[in-house]
Short mmCIF file of N, CA, C and O in Angstrom, two decimals:
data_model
loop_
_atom_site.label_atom_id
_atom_site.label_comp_id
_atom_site.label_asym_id
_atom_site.label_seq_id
_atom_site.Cartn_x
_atom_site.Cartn_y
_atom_site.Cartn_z
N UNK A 1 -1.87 12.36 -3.84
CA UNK A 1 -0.51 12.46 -4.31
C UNK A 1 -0.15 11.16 -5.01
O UNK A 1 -0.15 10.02 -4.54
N UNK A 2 0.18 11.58 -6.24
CA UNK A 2 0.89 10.29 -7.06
C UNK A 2 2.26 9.79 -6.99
O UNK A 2 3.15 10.59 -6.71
N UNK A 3 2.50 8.76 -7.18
CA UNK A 3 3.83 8.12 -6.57
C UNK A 3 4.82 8.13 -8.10
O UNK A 3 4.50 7.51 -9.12
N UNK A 4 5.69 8.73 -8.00
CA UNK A 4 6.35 8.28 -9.38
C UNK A 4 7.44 7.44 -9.25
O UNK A 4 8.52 7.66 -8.71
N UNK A 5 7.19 6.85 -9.58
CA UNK A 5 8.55 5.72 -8.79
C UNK A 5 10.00 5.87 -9.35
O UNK A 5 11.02 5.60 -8.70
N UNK A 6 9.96 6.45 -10.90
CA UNK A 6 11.03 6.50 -11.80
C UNK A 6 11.83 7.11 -10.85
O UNK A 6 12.99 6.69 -10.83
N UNK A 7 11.56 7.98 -10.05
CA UNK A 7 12.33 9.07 -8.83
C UNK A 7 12.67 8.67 -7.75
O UNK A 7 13.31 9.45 -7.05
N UNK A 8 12.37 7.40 -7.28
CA UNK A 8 12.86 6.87 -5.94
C UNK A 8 13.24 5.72 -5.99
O UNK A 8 12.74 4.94 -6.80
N UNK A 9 14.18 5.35 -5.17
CA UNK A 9 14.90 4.64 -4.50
C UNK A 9 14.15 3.13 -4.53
O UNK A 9 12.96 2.83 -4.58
N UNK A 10 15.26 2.39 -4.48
CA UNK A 10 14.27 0.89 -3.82
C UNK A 10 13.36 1.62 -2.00
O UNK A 10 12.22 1.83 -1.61
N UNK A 11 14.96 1.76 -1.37
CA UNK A 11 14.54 2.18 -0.16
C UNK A 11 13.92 3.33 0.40
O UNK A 11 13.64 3.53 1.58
N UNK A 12 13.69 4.19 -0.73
CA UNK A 12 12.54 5.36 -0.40
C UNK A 12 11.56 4.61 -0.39
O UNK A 12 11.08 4.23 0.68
N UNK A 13 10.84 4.07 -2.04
CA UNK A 13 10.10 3.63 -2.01
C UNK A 13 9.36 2.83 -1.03
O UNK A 13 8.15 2.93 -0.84
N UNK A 14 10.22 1.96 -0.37
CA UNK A 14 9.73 0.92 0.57
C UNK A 14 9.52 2.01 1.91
O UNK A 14 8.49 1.81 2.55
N UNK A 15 10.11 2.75 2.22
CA UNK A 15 9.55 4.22 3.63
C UNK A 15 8.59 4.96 3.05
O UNK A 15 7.67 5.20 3.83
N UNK A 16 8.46 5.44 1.92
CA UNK A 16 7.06 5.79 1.59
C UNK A 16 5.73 5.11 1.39
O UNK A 16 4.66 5.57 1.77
N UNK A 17 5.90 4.02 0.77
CA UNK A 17 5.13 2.89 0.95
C UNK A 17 4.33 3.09 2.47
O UNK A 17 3.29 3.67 2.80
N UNK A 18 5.47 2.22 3.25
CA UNK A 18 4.91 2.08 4.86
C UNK A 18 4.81 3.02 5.44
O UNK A 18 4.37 2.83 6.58
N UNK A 19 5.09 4.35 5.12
CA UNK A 19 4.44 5.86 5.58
C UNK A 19 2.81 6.11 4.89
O UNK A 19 1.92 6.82 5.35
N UNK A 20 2.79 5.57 4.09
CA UNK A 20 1.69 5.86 3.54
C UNK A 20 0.22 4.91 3.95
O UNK A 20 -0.91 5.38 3.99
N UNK A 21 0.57 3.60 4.22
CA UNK A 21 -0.06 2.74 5.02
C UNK A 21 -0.10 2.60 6.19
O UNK A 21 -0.88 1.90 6.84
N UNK A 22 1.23 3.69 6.77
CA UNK A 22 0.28 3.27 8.43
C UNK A 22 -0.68 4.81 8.55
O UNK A 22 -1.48 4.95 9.48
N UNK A 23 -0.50 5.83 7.56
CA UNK A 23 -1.60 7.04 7.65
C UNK A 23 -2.83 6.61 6.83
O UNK A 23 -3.67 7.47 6.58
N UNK A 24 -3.02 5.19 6.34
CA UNK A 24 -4.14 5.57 5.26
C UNK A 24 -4.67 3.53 6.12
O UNK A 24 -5.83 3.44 6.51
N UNK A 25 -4.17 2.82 6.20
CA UNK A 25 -5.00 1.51 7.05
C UNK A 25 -5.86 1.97 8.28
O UNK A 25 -5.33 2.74 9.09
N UNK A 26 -6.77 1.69 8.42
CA UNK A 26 -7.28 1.54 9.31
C UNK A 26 -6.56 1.29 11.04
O UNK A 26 -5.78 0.34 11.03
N UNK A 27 -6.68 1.84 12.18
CA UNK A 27 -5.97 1.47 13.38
C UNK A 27 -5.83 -0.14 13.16
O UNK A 27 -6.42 -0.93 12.42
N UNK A 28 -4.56 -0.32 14.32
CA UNK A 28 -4.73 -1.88 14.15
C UNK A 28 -3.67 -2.88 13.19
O UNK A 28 -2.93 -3.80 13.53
N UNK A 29 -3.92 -2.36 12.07
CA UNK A 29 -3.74 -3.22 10.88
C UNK A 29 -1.98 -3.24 10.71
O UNK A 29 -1.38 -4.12 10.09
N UNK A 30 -1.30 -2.02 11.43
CA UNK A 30 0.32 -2.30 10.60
C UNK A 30 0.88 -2.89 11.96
O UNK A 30 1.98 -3.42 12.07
N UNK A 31 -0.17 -2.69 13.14
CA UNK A 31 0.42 -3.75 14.25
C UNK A 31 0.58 -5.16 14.22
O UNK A 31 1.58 -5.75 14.63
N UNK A 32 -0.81 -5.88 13.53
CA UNK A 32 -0.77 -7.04 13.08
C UNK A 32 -0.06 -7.54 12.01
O UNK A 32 0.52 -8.63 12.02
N UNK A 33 -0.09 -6.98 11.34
CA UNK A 33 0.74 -7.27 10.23
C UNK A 33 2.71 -7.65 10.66
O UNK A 33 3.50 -8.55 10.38
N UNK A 34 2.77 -6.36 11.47
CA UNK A 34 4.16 -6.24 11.85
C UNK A 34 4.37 -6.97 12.78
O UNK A 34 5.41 -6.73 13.38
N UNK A 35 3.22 -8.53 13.49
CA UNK A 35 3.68 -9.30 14.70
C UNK A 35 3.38 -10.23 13.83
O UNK A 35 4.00 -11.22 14.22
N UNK A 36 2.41 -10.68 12.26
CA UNK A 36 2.24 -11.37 11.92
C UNK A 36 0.87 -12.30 12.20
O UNK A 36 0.44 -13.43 11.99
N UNK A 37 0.60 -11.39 12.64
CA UNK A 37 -0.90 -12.23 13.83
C UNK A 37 -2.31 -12.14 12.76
O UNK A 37 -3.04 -11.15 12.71
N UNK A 38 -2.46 -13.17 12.09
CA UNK A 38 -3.09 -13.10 10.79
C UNK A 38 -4.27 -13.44 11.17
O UNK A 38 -5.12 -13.46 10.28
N UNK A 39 -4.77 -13.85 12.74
CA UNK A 39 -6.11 -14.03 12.76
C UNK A 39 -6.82 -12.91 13.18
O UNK A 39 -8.04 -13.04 13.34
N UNK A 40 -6.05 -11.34 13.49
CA UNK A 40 -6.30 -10.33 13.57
C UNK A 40 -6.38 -9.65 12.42
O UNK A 40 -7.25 -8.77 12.45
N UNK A 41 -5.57 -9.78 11.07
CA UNK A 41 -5.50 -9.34 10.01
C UNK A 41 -6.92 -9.61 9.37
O UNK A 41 -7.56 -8.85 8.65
N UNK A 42 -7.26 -10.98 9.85
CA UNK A 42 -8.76 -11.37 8.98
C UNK A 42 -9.53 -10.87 9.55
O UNK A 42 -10.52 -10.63 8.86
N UNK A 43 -9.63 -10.37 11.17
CA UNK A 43 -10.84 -9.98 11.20
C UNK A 43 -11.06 -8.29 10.97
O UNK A 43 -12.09 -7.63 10.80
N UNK A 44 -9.57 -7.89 11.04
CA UNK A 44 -9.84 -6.08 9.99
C UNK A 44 -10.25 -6.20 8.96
O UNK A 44 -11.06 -5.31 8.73
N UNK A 45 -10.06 -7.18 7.75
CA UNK A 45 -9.86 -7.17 6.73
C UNK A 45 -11.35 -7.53 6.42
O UNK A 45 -11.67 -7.18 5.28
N UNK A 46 -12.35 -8.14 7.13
CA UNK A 46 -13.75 -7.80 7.15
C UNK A 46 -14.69 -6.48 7.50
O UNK A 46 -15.83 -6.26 7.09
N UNK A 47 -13.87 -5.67 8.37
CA UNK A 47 -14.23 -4.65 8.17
C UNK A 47 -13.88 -3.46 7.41
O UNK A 47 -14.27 -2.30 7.60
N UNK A 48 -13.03 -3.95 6.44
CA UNK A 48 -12.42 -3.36 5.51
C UNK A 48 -13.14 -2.68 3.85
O UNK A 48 -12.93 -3.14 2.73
N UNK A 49 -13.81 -1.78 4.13
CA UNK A 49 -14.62 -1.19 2.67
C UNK A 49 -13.16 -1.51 1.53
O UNK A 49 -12.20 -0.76 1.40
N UNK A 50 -13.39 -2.83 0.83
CA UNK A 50 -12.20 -3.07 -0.44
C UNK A 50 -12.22 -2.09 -1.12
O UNK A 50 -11.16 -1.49 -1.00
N UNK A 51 -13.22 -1.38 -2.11
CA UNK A 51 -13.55 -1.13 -3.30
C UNK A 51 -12.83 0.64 -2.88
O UNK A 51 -12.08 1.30 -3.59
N UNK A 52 -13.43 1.06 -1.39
CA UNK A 52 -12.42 2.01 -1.25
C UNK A 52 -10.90 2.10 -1.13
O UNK A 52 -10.12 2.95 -1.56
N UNK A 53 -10.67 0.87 -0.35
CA UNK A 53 -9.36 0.88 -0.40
C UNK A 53 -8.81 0.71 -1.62
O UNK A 53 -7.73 1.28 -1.77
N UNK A 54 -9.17 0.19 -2.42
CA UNK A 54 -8.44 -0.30 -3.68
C UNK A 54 -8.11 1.49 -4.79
O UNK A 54 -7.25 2.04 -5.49
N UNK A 55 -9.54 1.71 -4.24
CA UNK A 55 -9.53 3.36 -5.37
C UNK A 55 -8.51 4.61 -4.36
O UNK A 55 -7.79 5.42 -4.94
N UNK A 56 -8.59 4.58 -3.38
CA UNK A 56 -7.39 4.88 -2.48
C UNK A 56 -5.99 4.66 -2.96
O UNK A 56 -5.09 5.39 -3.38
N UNK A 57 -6.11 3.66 -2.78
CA UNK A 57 -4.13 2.85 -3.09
C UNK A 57 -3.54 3.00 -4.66
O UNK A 57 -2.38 3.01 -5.05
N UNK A 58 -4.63 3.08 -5.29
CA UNK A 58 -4.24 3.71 -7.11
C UNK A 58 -4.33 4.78 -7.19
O UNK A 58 -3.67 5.19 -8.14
N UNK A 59 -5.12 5.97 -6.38
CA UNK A 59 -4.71 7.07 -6.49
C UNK A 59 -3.63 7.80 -6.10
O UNK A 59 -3.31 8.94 -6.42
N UNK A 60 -2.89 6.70 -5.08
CA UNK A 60 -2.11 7.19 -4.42
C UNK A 60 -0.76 7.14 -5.47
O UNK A 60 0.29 7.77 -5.41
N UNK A 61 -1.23 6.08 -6.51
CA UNK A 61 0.32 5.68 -7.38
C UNK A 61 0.60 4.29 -7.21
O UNK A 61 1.17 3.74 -8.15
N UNK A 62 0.31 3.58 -6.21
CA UNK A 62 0.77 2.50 -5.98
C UNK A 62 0.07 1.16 -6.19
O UNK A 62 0.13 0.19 -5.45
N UNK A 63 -0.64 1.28 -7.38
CA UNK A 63 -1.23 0.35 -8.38
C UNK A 63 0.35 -0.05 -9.12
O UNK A 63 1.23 0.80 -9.27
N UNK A 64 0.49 -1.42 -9.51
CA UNK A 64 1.49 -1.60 -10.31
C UNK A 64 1.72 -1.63 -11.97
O UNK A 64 2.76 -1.67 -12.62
N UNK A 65 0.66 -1.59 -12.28
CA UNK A 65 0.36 -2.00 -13.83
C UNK A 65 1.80 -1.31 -14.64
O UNK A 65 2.63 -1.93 -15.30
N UNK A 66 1.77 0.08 -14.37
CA UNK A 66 2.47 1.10 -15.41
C UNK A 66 3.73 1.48 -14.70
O UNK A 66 4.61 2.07 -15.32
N UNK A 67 3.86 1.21 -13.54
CA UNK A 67 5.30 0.79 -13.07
C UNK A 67 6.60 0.51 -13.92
O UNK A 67 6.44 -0.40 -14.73
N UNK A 68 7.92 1.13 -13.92
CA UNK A 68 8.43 0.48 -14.65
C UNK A 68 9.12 -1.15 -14.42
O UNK A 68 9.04 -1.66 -13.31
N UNK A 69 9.63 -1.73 -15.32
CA UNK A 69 9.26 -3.38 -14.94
C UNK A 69 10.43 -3.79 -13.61
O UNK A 69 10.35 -4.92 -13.11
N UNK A 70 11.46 -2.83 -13.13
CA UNK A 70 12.10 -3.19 -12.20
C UNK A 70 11.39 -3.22 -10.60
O UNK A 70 11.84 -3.57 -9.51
N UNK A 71 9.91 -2.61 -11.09
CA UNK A 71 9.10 -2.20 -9.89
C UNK A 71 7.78 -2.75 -9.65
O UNK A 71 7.15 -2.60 -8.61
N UNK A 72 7.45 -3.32 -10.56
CA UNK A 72 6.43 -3.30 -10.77
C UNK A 72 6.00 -4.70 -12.28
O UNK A 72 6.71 -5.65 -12.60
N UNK A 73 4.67 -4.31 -12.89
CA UNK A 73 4.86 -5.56 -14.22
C UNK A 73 5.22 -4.40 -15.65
O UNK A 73 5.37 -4.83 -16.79
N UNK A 74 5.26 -3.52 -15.43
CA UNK A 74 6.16 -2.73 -16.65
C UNK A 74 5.69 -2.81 -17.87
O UNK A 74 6.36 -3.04 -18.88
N UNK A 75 4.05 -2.55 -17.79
CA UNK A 75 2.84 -2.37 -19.05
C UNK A 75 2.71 -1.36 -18.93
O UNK A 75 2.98 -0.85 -17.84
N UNK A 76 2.28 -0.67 -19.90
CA UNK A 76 2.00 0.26 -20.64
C UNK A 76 0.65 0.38 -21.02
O UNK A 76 0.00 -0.54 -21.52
N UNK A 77 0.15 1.71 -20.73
CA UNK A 77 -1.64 1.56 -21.26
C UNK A 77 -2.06 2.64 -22.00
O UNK A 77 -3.22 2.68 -22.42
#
């Protein structure tokens, strides 16, 4: 599912966002994050396949490139 942002909210956006990351991170990860405990963050973030996550998180929409610029960097491709 693609994210269109032109359609939501600051504050949708930001509940869909973090709906979408605590179903798609790995266990673990929105706990640390949400206590701040960054020497737990590093050691998920080694077991972390990037290259999937990254093709994950742009399919999802939430790559910023083509964003419009109140959201994002507001290029065009």
């Amino acid at each position: 599912m693609a994210t269109n942002v032109a359609d939501l909210t600051a504050e949708r956006l930001q509940a869909q966002t973090l709906e979408w990351l605590r179903e798609n991170l790995p266990g673990g990860w929105m706990e640390a994050v949400e206590a701040g405990d960054l020497d737990r963050i590093a050691v998920l973030r080694r077991g972390l396949d990037y290259a999937d996550w990254c093709i994950r998180f742009g399919e999802a929409g939430y790559a910023t490139p083509t964003w419009p610029a109140e959201y994002g960097a507001g290029l065009s491709l």
